Short mmCIF file of C-alpha atoms in Angstrom, two decimals:
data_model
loop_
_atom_site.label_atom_id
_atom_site.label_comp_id
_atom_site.label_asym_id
_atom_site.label_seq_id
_atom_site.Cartn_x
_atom_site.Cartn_y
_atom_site.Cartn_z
CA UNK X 1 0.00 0.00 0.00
CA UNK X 2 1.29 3.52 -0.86
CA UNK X 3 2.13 5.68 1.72
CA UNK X 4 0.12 8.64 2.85
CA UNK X 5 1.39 12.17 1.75
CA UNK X 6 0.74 15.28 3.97
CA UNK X 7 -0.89 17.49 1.14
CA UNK X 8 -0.86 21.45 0.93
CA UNK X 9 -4.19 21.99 1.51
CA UNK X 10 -4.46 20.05 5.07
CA UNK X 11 -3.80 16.74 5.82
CA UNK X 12 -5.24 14.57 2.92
CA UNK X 13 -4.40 11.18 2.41
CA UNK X 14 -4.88 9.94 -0.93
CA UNK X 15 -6.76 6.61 -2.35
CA UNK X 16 -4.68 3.59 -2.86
CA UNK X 17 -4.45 2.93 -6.55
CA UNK X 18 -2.68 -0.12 -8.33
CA UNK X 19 0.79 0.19 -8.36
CA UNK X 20 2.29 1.14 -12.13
CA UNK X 21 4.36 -2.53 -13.66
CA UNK X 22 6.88 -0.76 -14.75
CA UNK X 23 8.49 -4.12 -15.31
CA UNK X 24 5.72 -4.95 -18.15
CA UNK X 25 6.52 -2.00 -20.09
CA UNK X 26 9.12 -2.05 -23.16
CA UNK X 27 11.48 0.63 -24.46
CA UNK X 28 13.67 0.74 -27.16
CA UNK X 29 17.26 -0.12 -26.15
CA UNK X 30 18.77 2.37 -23.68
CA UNK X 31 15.82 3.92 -22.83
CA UNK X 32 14.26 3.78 -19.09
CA UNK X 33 11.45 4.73 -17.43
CA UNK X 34 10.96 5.47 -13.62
CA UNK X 35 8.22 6.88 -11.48
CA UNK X 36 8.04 10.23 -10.59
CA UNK X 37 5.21 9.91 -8.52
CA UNK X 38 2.58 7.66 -7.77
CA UNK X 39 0.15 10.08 -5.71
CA UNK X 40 -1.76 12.19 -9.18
CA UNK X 41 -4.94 10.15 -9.56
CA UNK X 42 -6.65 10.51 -12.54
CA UNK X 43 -3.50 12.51 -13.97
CA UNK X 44 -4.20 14.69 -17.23
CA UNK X 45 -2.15 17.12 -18.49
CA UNK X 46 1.06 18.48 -17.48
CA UNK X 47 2.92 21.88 -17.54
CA UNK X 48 5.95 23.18 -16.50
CA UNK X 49 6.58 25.77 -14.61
CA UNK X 50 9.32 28.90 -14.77
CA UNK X 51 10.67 27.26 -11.33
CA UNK X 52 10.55 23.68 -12.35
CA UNK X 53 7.34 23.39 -10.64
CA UNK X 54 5.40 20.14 -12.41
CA UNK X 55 1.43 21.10 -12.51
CA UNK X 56 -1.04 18.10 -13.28
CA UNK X 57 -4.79 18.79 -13.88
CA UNK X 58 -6.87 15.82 -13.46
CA UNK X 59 -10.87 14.31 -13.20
CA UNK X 60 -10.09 13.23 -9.69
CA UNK X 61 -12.61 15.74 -7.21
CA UNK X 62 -11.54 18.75 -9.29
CA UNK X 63 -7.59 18.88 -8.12
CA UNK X 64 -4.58 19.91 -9.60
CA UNK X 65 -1.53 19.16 -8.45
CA UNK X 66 1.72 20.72 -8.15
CA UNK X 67 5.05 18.10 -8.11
CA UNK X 68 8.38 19.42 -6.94
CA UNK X 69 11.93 17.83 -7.11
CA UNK X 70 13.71 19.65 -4.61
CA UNK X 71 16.61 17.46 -4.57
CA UNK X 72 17.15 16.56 -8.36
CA UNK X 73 16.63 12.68 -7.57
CA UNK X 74 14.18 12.66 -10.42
CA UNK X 75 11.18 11.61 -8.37
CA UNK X 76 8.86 14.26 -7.18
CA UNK X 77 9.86 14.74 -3.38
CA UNK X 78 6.88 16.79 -2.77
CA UNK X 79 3.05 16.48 -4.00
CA UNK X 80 0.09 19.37 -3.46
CA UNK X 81 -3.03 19.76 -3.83
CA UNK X 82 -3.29 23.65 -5.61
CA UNK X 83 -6.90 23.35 -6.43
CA UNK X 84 -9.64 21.53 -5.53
CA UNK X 85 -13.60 21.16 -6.39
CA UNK X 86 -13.10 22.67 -9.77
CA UNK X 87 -15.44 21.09 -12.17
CA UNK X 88 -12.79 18.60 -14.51
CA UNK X 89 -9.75 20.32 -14.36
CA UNK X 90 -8.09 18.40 -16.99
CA UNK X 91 -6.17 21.16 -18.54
CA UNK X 92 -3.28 23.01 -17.23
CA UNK X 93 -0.95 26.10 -18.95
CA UNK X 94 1.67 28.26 -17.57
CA UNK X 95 2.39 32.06 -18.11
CA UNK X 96 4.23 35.01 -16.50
CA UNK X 97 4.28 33.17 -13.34
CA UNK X 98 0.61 32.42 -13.36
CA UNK X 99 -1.39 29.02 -13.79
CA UNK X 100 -4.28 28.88 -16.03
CA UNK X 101 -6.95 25.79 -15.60
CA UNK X 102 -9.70 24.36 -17.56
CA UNK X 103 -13.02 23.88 -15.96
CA UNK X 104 -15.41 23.04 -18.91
CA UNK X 105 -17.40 26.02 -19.10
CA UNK X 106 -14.33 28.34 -17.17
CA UNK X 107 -10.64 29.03 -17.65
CA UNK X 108 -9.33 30.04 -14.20
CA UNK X 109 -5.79 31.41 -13.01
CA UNK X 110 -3.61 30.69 -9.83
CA UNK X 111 -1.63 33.88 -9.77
CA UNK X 112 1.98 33.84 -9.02
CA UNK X 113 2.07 30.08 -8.01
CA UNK X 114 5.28 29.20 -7.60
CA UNK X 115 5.76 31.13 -5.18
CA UNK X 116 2.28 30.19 -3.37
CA UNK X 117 2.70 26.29 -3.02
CA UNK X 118 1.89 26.16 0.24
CA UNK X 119 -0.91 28.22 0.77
CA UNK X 120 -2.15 28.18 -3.04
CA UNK X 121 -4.14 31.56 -3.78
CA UNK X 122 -7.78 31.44 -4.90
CA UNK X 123 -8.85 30.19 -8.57
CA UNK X 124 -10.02 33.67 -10.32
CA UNK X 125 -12.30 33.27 -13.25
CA UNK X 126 -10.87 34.40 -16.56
CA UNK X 127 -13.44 33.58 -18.77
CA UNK X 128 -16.61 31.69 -18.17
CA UNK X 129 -19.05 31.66 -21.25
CA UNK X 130 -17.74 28.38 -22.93
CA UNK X 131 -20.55 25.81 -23.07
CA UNK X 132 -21.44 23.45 -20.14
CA UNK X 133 -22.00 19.96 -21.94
CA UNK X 134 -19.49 17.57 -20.27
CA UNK X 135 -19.75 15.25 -23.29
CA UNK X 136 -16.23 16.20 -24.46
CA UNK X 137 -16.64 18.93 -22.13
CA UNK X 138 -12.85 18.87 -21.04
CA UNK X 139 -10.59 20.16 -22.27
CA UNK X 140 -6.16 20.28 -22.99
CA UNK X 141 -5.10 23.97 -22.93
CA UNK X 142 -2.50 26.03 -23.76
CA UNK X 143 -0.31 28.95 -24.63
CA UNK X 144 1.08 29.39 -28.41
CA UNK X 145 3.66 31.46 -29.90
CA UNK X 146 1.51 34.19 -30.26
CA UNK X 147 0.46 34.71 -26.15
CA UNK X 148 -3.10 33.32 -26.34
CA UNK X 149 -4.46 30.48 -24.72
CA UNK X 150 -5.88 27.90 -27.38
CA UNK X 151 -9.07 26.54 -26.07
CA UNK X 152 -11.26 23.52 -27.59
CA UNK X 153 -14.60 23.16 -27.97
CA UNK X 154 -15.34 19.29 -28.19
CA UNK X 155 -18.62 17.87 -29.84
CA UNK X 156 -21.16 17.56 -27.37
CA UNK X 157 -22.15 14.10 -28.91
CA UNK X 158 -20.71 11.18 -30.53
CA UNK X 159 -21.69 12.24 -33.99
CA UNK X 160 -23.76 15.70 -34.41
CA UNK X 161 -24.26 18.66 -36.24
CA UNK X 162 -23.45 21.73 -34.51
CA UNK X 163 -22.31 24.46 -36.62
CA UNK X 164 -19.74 26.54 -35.55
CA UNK X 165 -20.79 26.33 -32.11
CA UNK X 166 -18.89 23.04 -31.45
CA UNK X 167 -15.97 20.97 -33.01
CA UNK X 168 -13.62 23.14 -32.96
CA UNK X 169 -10.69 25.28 -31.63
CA UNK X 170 -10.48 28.58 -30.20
CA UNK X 171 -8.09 31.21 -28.61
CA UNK X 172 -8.10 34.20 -26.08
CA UNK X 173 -5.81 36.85 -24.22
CA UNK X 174 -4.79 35.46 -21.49
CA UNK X 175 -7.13 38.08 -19.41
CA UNK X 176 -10.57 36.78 -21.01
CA UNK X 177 -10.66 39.04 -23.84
CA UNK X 178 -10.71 38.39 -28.04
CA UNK X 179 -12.45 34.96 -27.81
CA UNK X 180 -11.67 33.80 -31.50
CA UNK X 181 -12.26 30.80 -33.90
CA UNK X 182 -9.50 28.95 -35.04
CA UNK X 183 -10.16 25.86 -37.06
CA UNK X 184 -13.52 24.08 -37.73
CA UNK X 185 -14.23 20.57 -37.85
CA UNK X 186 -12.61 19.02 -34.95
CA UNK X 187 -14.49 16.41 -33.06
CA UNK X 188 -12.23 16.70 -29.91
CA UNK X 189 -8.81 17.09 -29.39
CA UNK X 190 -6.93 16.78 -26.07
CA UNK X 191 -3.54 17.22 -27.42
CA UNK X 192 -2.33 20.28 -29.23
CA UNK X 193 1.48 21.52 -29.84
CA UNK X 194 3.35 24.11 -31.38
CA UNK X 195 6.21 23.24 -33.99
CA UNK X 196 9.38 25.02 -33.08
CA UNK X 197 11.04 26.56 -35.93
CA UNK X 198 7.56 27.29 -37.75
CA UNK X 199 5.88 27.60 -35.13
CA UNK X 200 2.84 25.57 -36.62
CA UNK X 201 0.25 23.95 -34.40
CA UNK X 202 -0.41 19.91 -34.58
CA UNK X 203 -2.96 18.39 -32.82
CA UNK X 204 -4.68 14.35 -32.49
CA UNK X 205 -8.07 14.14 -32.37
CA UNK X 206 -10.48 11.45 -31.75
CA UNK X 207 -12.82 10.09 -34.29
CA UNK X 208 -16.07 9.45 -33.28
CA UNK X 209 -17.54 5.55 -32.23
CA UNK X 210 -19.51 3.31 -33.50
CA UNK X 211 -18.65 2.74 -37.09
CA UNK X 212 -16.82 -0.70 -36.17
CA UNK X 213 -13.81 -1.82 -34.81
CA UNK X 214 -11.46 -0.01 -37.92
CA UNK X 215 -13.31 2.58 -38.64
CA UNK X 216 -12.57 5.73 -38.29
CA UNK X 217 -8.62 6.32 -37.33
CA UNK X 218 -7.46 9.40 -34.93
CA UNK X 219 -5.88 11.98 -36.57
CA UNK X 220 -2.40 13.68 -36.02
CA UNK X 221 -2.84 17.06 -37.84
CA UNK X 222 -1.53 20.38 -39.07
CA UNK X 223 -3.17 23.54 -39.11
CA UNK X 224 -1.92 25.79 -41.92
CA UNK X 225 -4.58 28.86 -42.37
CA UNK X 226 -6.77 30.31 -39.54
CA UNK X 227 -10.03 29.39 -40.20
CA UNK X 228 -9.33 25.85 -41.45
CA UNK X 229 -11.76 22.80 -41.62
CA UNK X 230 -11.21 19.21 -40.95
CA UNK X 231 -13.88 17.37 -41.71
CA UNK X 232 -16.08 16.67 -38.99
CA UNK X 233 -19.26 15.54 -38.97
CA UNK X 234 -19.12 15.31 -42.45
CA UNK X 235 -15.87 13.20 -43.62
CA UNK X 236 -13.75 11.00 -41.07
CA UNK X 237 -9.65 10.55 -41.70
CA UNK X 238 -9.56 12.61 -45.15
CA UNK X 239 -11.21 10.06 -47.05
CA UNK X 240 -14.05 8.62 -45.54
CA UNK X 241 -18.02 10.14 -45.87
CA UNK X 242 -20.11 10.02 -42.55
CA UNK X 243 -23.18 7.59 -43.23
CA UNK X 244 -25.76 9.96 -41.90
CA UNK X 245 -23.68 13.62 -42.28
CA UNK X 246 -21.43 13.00 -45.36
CA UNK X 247 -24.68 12.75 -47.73
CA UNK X 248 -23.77 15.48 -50.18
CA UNK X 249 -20.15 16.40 -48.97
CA UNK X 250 -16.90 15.87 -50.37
CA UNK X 251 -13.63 15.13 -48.54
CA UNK X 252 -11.91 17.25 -50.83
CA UNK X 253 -13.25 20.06 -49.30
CA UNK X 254 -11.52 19.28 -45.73
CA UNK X 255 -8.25 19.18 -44.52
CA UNK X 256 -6.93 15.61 -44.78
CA UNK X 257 -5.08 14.24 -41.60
CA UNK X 258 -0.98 14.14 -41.60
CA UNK X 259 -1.65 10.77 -40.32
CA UNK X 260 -3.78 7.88 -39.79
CA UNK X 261 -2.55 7.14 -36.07
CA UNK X 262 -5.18 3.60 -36.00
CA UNK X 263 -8.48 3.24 -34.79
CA UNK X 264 -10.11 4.35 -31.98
CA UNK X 265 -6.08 4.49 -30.29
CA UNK X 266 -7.38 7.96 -28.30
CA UNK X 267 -4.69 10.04 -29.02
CA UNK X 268 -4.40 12.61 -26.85
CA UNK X 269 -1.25 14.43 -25.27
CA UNK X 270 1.84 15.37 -27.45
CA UNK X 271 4.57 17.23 -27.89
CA UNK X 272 7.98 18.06 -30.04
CA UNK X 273 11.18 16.67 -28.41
CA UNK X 274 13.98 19.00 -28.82
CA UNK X 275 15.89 17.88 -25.78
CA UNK X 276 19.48 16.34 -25.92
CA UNK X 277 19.31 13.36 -24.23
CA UNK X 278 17.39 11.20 -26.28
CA UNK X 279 19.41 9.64 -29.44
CA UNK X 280 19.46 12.29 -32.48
CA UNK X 281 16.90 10.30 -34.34
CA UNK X 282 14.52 12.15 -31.62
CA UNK X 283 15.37 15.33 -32.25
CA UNK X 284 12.24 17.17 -33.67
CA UNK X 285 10.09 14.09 -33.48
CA UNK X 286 6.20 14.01 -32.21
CA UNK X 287 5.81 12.29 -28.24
CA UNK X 288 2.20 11.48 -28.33
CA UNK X 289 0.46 9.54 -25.59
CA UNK X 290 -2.21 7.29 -26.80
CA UNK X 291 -4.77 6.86 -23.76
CA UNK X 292 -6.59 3.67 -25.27
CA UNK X 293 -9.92 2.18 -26.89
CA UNK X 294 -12.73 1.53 -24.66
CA UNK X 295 -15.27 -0.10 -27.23
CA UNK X 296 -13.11 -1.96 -29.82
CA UNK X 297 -13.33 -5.32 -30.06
CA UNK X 298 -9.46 -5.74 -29.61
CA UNK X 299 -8.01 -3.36 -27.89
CA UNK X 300 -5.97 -1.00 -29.69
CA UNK X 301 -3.99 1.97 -28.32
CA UNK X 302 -2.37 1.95 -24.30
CA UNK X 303 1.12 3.02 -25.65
CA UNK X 304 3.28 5.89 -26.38
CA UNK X 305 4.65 6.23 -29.66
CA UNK X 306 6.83 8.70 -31.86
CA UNK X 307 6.17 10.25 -34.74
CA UNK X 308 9.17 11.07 -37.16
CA UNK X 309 8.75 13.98 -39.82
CA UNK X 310 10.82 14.96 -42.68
CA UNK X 311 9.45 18.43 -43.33
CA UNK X 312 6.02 17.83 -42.70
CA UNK X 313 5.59 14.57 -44.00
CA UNK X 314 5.48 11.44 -41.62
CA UNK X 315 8.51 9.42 -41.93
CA UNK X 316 8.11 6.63 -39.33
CA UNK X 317 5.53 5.82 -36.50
CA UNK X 318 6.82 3.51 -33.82
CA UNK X 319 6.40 2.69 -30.08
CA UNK X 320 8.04 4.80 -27.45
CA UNK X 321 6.68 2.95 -24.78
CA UNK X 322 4.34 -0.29 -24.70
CA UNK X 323 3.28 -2.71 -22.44
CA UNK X 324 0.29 -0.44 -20.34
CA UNK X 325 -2.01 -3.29 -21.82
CA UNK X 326 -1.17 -7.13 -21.15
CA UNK X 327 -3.66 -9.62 -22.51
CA UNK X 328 -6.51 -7.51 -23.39
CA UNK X 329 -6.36 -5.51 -20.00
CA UNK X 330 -4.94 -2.24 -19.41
CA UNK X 331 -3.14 -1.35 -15.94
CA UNK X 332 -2.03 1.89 -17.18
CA UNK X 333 -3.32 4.25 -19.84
CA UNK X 334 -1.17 7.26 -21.19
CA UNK X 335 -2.57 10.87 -20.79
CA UNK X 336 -0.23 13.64 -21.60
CA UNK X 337 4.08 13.71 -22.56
CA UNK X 338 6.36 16.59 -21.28
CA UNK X 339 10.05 16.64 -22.03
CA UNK X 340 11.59 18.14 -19.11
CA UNK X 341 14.75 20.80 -19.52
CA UNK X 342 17.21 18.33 -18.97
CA UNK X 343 15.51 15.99 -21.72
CA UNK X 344 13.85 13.38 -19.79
CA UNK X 345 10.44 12.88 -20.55
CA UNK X 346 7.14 12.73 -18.23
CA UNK X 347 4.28 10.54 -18.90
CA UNK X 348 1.23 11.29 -17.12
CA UNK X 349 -0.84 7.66 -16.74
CA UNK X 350 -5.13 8.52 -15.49
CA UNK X 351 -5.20 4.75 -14.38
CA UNK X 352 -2.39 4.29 -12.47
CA UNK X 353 -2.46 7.70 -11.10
CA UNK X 354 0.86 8.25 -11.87
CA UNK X 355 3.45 10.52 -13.44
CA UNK X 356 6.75 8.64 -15.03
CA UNK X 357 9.79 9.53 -16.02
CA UNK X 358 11.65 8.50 -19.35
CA UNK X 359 15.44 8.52 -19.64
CA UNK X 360 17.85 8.00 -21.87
CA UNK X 361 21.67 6.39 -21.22
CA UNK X 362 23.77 4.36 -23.98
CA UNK X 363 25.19 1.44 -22.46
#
């Protein structure tokens, strides 16, 4: 049983959870992978900040958590509670000192956290008009290149027609104000990065259920124009017309995916690796976490895998990390992927409640 952690925000002790078999999991050669902490249940996202702070949203009673390594062992020494009772607070970004969360219908800030770990300061309200459906309701947030938070707006449904209202992605100042469209078409993504260099935003997103076991794949894609549509409701993976939605569409008219990343795999979390600790075949590659089916037949998904680009086409997709599935059932299912300054990686796991860390060492 793990042991009981005295938390920032009084005494709490937290549920036991299964303990992550990190003996079941495979890396390439050289590669390892230790826990950072096993006290985040339901673990989402994962931002950095200024300080070396490690924030975690979650769907466990509305907490976030901030992780400290005050000793540089690589394991979080120190686990608090910032937040609590906020309504999913799956999404987490960091700017100018200040923590912004997602709360389905609100984005609200911790002010100066890093310095406030101990006595964490209120959750202000930024902006609260976003819609209240919980279907898809949560949501991965962050800053771009340009200041703004990007914000998603997830289909409130499996498979629906909402206009503009829904699928897609938005952004705002990071006080509330300019609430924009983005792109169009986007069932629901949880995963969102910016390219360094180009500074071009790629995203997954889930395809919707109950078309069969192989049909429709996530999508890893690239948003060129402001504005931009890809495909949902109407056409699923660049190529393929809804049954109901796609009756008098064309997939031409949408932007196709980058990549097919398999069916129902819930891609979610991912980000660039530009660290220097990983081989140089990593350099500039795609981390994305791949959280798992839940209605496939065979289960598809549970793994982290990376995504090689020449330009910006796709020149190899292969596992990072497998092994969160063994015979059809799933201890662990990947959430989010942060490289870290020194060019580890973090893995945030929702089943296991955890938070790992990937290394690299050449034997």
């Amino acid at each position: 049983m793990r042991p009981f952690l005295a938390l920032a925000l009084g005494l709490l002790a937290l549920p036991a959870l299964a303990d992550p078999q990190l003996d079941k999991l495979t890396l390439p050669k050289g590669f390892h992978i230790a826990v950072y902490t096993d006290q985040t249940p339901n673990a989402r996202e994962i931002a950095l900040g200024a300080k070396g702070t490690v924030f975690v949203g979650s769907n466990d009673a509305g907490k976030v958590y901030a992780l400290t390594d005050s000793t540089g062992s690589g394991k979080a020494d120190k686990v608090r509670v910032i937040a609590t009772g906020l309504q999913l607070p799956v999404g987490v970004a960091f700017k100018d000192g200040d923590l912004y969360v997602s709360a389905v219908s609100k984005i609200v800030v911790l002010r100066d956290i890093e310095n406030h770990l101990d006595s964490p300061p209120k959750p202000e309200v930024v902006y609260d008009k976003f819609p209240t459906d919980t279907h898809h309701g949560w949501k991965f947030i962050a800053f771009g290149p340009d200041g703004k938070l990007y914000v998603p707006i997830g289909a409130p449904c499996n498979i629906c027609d909402k206009g503009k209202d829904y699928a897609k992605l938005t952004r705002l100042n990071k006080d509330g104000t300019g609430l924009e469209d983005v792109a169009y078409g986007i069932r629901n993504t949880v995963g969102f990065t910016w390219r360094p260099g180009s500074n071009d935003l790629w995203f997954t997103e889930n395809g919707r259920d109950l078309l069969g076991d192989d049909m429709p794949s996530d999508e890893l894609n690239r948003l060129t124009k402001v504005g931009e549509h890809f495909g949902y409701p109407y056409c699923h993976q660049g190529d393929t017309l809804d049954p109901e939605f796609g009756k008098g569409k064309n997939c031409k008219d949408y932007t196709p995916p980058v990549l097919k990343l398999g069916p129902h795999v819930a891609s979610l979390g991912l980000r660039f690796y530009e660290g220097k600790q990983f081989p140089a075949a990593y350099k500039g590659a795609l981390i994305v976490a791949e959280h798992g089916s839940w209605n496939r037949t065979k289960k598809s998904g549970y793994r982290v895998m990376t995504v090689r680009l020449n330009g910006n086409k796709v020149v190899s997709y292969e596992p990072l990390i497998e092994g969160f599935m063994q015979d059809e059932k799933a201890w662990g299912r990947p959430a989010d992927v942060q490289p870290l300054p020194d060019g580890s990686l973090l893995v945030s796991d929702d089943e296991a409640g955890a938070v790992y860390r990937v290394t690299y060492q050449a034997k």
